[in-house]
Short mmCIF file of C-alpha atoms and ligand atoms in Angstrom, two decimals:
data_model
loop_
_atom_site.label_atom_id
_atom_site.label_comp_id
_atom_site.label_asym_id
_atom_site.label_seq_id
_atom_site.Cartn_x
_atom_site.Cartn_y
_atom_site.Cartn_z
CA UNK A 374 120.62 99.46 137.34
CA UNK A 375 118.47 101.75 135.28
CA UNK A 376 119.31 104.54 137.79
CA UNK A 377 123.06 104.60 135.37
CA UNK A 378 121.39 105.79 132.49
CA UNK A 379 122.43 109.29 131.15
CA UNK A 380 119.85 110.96 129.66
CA UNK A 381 119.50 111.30 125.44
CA UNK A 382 119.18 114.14 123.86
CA UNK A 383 116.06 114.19 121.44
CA UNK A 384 116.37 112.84 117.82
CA UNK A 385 117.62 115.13 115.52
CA UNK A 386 114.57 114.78 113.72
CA UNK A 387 111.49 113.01 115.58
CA UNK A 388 112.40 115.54 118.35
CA UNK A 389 111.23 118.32 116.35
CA UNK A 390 108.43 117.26 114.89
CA UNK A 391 107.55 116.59 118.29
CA UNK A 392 108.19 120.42 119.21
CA UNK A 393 106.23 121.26 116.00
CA UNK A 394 103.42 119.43 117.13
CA UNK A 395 103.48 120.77 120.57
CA UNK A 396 103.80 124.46 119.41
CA UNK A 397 100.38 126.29 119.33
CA UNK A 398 101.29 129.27 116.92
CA UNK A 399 98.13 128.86 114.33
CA UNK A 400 101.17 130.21 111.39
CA UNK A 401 103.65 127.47 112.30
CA UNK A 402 104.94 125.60 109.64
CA UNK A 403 106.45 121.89 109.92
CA UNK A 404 109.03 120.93 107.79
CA UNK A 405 110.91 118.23 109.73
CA UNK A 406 109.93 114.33 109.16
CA UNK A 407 110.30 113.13 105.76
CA UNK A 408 106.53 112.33 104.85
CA UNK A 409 104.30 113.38 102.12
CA UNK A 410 101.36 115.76 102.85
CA UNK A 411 98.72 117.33 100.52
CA UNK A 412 97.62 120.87 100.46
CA UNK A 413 95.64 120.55 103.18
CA UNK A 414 98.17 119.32 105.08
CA UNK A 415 97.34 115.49 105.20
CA UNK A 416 99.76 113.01 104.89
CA UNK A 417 96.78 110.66 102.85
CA UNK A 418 96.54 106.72 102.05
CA UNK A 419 96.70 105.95 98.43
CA UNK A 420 93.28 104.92 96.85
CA UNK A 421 94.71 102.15 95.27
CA UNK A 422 95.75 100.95 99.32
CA UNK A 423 92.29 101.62 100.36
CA UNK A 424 91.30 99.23 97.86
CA UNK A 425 93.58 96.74 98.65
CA UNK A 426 92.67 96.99 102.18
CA UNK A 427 89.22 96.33 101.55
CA UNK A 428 89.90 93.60 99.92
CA UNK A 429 92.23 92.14 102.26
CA UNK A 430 89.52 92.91 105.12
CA UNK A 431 87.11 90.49 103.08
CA UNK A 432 89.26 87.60 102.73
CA UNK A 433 91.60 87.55 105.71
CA UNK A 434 91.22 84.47 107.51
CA UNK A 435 94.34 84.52 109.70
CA UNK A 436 96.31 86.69 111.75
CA UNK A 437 99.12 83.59 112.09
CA UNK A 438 102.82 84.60 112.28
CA UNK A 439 104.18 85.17 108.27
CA UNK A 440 107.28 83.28 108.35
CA UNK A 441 110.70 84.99 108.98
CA UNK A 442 111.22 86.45 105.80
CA UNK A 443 107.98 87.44 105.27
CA UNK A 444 105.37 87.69 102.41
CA UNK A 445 106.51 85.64 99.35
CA UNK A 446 104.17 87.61 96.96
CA UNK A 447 105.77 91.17 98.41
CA UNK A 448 109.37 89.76 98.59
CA UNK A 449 108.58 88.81 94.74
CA UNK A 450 107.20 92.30 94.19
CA UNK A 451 109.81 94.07 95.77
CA UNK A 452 112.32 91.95 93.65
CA UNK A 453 110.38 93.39 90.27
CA UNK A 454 109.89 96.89 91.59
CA UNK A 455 113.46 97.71 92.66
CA UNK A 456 115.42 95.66 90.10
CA UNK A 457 112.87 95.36 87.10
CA UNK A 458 111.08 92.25 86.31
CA UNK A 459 113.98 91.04 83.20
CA UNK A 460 116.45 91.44 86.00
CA UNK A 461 119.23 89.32 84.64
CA UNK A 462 120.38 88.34 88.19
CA UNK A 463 116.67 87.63 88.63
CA UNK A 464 116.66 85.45 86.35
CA UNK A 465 119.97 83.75 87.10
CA UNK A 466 118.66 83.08 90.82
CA UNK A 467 121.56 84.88 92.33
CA UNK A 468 118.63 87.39 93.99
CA UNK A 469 116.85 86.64 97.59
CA UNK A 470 115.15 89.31 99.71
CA UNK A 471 113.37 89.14 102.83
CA UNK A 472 110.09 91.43 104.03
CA UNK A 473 111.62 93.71 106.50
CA UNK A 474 110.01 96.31 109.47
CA UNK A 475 110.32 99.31 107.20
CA UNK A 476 113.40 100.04 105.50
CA UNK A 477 114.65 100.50 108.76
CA UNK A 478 114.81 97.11 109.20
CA UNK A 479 116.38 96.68 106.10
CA UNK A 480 119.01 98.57 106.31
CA UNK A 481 119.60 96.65 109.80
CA UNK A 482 119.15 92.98 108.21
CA UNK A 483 121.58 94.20 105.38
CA UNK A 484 124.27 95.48 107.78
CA UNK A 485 123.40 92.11 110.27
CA UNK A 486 124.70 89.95 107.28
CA UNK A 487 127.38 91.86 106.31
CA UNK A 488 128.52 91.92 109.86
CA UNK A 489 128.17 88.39 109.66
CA UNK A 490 130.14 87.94 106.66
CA UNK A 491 132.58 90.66 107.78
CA UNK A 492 132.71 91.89 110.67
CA UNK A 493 135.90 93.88 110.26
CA UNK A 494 133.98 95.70 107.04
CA UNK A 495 134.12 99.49 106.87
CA UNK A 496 131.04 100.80 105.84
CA UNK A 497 131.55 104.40 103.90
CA UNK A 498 128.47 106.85 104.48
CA UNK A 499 127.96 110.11 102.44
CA UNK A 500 128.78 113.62 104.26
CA UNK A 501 125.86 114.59 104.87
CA UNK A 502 123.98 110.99 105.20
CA UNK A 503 120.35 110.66 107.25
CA UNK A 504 121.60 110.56 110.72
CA UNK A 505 119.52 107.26 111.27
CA UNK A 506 122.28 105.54 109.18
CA UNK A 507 124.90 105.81 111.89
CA UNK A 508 123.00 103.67 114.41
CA UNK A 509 121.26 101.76 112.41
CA UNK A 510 124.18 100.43 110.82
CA UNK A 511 126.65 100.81 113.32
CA UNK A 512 124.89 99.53 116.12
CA UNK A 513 125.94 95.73 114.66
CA UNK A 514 129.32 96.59 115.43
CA UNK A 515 130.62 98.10 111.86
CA UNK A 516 133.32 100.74 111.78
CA UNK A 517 132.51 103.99 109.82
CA UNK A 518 134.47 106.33 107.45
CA UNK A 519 132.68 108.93 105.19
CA UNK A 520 133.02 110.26 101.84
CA UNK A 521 132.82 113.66 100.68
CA UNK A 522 129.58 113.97 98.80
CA UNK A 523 127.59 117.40 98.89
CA UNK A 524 129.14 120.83 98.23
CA UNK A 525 127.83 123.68 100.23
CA UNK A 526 128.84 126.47 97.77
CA UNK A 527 126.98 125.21 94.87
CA UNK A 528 123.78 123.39 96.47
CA UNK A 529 125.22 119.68 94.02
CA UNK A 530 127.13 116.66 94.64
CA UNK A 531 131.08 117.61 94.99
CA UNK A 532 131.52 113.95 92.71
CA UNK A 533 135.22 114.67 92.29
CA UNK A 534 135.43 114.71 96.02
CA UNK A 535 133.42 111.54 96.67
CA UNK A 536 135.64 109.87 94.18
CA UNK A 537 138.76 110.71 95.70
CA UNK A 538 137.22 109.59 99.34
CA UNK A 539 136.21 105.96 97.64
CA UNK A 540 139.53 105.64 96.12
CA UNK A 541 140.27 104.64 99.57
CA UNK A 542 137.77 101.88 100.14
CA UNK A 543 139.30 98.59 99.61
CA UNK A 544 137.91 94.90 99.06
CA UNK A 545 135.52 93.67 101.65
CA UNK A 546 134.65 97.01 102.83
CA UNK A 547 130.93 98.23 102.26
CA UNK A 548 129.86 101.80 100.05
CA UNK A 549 126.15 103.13 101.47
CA UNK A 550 124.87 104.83 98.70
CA UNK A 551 121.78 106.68 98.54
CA UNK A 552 119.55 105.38 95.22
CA UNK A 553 117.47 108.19 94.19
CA UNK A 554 116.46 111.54 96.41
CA UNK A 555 119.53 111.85 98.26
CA UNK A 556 118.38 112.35 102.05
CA UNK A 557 118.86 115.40 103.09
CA UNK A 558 120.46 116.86 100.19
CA UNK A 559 117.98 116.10 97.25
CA UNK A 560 121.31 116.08 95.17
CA UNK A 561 121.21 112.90 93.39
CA UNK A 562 124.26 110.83 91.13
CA UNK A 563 123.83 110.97 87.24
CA UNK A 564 123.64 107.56 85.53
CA UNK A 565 127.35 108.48 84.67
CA UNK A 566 128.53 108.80 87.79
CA UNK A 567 126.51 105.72 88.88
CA UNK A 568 128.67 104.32 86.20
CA UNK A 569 132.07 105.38 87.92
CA UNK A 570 131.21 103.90 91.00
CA UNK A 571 130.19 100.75 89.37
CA UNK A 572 133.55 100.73 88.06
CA UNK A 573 135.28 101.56 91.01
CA UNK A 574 133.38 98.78 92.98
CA UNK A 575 134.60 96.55 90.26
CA UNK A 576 138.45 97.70 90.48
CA UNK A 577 138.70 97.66 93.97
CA UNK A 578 135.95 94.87 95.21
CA UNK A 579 134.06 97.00 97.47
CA UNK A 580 130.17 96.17 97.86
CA UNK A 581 127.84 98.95 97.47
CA UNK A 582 124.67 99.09 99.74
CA UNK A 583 121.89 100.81 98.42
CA UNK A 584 119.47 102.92 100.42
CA UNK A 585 116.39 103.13 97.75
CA UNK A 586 113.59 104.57 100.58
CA UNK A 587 112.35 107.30 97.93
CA UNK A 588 112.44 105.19 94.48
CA UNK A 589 109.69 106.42 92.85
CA UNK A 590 109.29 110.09 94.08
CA UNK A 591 112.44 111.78 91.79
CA UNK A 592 111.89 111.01 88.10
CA UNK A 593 109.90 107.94 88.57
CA UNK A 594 109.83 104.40 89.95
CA UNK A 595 112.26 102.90 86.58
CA UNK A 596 114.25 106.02 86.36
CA UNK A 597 115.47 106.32 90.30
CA UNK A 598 115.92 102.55 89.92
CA UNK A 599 118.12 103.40 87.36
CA UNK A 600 121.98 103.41 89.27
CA UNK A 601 121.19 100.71 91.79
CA UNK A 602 120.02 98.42 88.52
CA UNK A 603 122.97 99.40 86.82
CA UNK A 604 125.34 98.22 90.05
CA UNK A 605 123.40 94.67 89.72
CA UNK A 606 124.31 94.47 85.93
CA UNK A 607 127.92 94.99 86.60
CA UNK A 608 128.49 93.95 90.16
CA UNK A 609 128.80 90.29 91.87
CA UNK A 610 126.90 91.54 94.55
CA UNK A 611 124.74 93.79 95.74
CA UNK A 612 122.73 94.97 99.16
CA UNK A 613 119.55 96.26 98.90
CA UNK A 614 117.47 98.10 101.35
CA UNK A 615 114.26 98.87 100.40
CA UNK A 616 111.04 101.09 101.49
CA UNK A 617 107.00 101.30 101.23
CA UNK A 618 106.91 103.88 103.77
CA UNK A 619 106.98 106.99 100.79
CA UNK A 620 105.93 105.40 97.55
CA UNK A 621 102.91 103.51 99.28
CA UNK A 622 102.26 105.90 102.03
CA UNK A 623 102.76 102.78 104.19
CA UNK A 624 104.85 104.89 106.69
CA UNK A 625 103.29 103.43 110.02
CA UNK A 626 102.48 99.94 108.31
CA UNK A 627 106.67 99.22 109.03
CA UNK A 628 106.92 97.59 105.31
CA UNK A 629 110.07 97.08 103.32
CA UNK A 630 112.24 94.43 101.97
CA UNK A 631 116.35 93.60 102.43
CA UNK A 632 117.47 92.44 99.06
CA UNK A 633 120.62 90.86 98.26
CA UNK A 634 122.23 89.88 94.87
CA UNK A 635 124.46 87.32 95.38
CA UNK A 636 127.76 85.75 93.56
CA UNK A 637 125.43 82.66 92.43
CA UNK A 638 122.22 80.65 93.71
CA UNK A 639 123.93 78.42 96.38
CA UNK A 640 125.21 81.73 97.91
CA UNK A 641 121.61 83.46 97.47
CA UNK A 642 120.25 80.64 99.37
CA UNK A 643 122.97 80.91 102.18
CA UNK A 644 122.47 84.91 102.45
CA UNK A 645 118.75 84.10 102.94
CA UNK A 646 119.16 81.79 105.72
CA UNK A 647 121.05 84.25 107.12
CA UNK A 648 118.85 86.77 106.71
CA UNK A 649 116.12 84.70 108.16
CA UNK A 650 118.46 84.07 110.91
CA UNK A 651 119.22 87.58 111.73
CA UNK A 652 115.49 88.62 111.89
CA UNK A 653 114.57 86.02 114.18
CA UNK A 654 117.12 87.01 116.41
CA UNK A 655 116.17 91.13 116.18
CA UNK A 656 112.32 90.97 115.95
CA UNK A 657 111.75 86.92 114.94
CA UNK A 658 108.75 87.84 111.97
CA UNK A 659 107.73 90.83 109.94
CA UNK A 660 104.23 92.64 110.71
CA UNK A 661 102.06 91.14 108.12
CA UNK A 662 99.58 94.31 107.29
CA UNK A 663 101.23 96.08 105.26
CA UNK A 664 103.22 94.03 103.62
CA UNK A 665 100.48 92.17 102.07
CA UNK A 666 98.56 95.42 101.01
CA UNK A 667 101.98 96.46 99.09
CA UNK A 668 101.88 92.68 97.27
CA UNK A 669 98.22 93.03 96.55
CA UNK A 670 98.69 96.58 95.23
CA UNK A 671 101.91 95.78 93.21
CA UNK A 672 100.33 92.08 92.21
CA UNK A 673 96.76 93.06 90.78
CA UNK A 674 97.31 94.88 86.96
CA UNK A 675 94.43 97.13 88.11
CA UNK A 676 95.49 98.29 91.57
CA UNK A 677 98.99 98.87 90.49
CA UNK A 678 98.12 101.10 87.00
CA UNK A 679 96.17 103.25 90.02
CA UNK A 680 98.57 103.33 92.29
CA UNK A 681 101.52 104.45 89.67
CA UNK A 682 99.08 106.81 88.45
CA UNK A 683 98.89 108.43 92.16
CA UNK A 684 102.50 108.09 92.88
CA UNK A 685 103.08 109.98 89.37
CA UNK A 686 100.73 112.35 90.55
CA UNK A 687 102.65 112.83 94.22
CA UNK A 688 105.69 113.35 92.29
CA UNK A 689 103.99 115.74 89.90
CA UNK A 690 103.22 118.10 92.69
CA UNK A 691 106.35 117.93 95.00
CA UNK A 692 108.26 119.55 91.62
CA UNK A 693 105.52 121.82 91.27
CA UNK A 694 106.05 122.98 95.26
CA UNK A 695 109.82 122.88 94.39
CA UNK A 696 109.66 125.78 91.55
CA UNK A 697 107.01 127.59 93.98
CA UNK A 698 108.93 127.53 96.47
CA UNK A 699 111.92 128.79 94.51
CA UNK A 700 109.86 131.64 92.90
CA UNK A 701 108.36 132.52 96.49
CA UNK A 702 111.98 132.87 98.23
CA UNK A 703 113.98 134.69 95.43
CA UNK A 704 110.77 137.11 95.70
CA UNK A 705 111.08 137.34 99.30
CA UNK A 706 114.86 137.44 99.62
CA UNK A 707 116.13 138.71 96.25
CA UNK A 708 118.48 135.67 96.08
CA UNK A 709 119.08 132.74 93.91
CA UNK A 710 117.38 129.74 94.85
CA UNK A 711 117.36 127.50 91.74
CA UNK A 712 118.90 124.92 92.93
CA UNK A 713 115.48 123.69 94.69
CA UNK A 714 114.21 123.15 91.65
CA UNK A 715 117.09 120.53 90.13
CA UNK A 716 116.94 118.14 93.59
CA UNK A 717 115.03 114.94 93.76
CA UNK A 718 112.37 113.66 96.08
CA UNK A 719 111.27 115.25 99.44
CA UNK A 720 114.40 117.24 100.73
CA UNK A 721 116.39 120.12 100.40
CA UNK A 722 119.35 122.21 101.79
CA UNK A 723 117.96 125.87 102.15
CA UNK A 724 121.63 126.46 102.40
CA UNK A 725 120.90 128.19 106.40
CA UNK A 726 123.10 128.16 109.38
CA UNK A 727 121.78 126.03 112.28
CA UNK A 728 121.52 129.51 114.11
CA UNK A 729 119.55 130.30 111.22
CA UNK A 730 117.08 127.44 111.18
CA UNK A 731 117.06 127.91 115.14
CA UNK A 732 116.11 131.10 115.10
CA UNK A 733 113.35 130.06 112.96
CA UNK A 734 111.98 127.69 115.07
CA UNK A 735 112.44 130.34 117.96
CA UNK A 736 110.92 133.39 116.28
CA UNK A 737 108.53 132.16 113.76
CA UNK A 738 107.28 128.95 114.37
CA UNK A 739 109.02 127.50 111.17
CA UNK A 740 110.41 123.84 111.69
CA UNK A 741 113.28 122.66 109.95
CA UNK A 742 116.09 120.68 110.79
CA UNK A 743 119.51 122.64 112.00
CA UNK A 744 120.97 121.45 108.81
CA UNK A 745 118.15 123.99 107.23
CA UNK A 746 116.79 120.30 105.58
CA UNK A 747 113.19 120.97 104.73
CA UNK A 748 110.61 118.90 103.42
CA UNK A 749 109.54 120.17 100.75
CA UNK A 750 106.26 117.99 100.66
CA UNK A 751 105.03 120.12 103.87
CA UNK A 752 104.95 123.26 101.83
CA UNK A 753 101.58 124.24 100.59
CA UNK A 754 99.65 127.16 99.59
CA UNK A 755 98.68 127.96 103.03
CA UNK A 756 102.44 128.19 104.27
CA UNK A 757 104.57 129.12 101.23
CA UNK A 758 104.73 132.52 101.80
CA UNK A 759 105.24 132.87 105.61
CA UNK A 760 107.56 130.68 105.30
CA UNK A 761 109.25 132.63 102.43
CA UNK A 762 109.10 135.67 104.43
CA UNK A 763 110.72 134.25 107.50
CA UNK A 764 113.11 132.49 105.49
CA UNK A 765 114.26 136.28 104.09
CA UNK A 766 113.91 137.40 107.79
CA UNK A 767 116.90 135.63 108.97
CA UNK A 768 119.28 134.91 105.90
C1 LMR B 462 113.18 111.44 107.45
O1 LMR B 462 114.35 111.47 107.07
O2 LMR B 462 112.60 112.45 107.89
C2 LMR B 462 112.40 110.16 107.33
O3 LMR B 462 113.17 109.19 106.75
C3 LMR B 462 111.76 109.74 108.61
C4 LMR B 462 112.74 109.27 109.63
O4 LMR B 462 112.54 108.15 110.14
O5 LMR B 462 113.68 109.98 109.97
#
């Protein structure tokens, strides 16, 4: 039977951070997977963790299954963090989330339901969208169709273009927006453009889904929070997939939440059982370790003050690599690369062809994906200006 199997080719992006790790150049520079690393190269675990970790080591009693939807301390944290603790649907009870594997997991839970709701829903993706989407959501058996949302020529969102795609999305069909640090583009919505697709999801009934893996890395945790909290004010209802994996450097911990804001509370306590329902039948519980450092952290005044404090700090330097890196290739190339410096989060669009960012990878060592997405968290003083150089080599 398994003799029928065609063989995959590697993931777009796993596959070559697997070449980068495999290639022994001393100069090479890795670019590809979306995680944050110091100047020394270190992708490191957040004091405020360590602490938490510590004091989770001291106490823990149990390694018993957590439930099927997880942590009730994190899935109450998550609720605060991502919608804000006066959350008027908060309050109202029309909220329930469930502790997830990752936002990976979320984003599966969240498109489980919605299958199970409707399972003739279209779900609209952004072109370009983080290729994971595609399976992740589609593998549930939901239909695609994508909206324009990134324009090449000018390194920003082509809004007028997105708008004129969504005109098309009708009630019962699904909107996956990205909440803060567009992946791969970096180009984010402005609160009034959040506020034209609010409208628009109001006008024509569609439900937005909201990716929010990077809250906390663009302007800061409230700010990037800012359209998907302005969707819940306006919107019956709301999907939510959340992520520790970048603002708690819980990457290999799997830790994030699904949340959904419902119609009313009788409905919030439906979409929970079904949620429930749906992770026992895809991985039955949650992994408990993380998920109960993240509700320690987010729970305990003192942990969290640190942690926002190192998060701020994260965020500090990734803008400070962003207008390096700008000043390093216009030196190098002699052409305009300010748009770095107005994206959000961890990625950007050098704006190469795939031959480009091949020949990169080919020539010099320098991993990006074909797309020419970098992370701009792997630059650091060691690499900048190689990587500026071969960057001016090939454009
Ligand atoms: C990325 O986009 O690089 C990250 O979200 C990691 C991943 O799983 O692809």
């Amino acid at each position: 039977m398994l003799q029928s199997l065609e063989p995959l080719p590697a993931d777009p992006i796993l596959g070559l951070s697997a070449a980068a790790r495999a290639d022994d150049n001393p100069d090479k520079v890795d670019l590809t997977v979306g995680i944050y690393m110091d100047d020394a190269g270190v992708c490191p675990v957040f004091k405020a963790v360590q602490l938490a970790q510590k004091a989770l080591e001291a106490e823990e009693v149990t390694k018993a299954y957590l439930p099927p939807a997880g942590d009730e301390q994190f899935n109450r944290c998550m609720q605060h963090l991502v919608l804000g603790v006066g959350s008027p649907a908060l309050g109202a009870g029309r909220v329930c989330s469930i502790q997830t594997p990752g936002g990976c997991g979320a984003l599966r839970i969240g498109a489980e339901v919605i299958f199970a709701a409707a399972p003739d829903a279209r779900v609209w993706i952004s072109d370009p969208t983080w290729p994971v989407h595609i399976p992740l959501v589609g593998s549930v058996g939901l239909g695609f169709e994508t909206y324009r949302y990134y324009n090449v020529a000018d390194h920003g969102v082509d809004f007028e273009g997105m708008v004129a795609d969504l005109r098309h999305a009708r009630a019962g069909d699904v909107v996956l927006l990205h909440g803060c640090c567009h992946n791969p583009s970096g180009a984010d919505l402005t609160l009034e453009q959040w506020e034209v697709v609010a409208g628009m999801a109001e006008a024509q009934g569609f439900t937005p889904f909201v990716d929010i893996a990077y809250q906390g890395l663009g302007d800061g945790l409230d700010e990037d929070a800012a359209g998907v909290r302005l969707l819940v004010e306006r919107l019956p209802e709301v999907v939510i997939a959340a992520s520790c994996s970048k603002n708690l450097g819980l990457y290999r911990e799997r830790t994030g939440a699904a949340i959904f804001v419902c119609q009313d509370a009788a409905n919030a306590q439906t979409v929970l059982n079904q949620a429930k329902a749906a992770a026992r039948r895809v991985y039955s519980m949650p992994p408990a370790h993380g998920a109960l450092l993240a509700g320690r952290v987010l729970g305990d005044t003192g942990l969290d003050a640190l942690w926002r404090e190192e998060l701020e700090q994260m965020c500090a330097r990734i803008n400070g690599l962003r207008s390096d890196l700008r000043a390093a290739l216009e030196k190098a190339s002699g052409r305009d690369f300010a748009f770095i410096e107005k994206e959000k989060g961890m990625f950007s669009f050098l704006g190469l062809a795939p031959a480009q960012a091949q020949r990169l990878r080919a020539e010099f060592s320098v991993y990006m994906l074909d797309s020419s997405r970098i992370n701009v968290a792997g630059v650091n003083a060691g690499n900048i200006d190689y990587l500026a150089q071969c960057v001016a080599k090939v454009l």
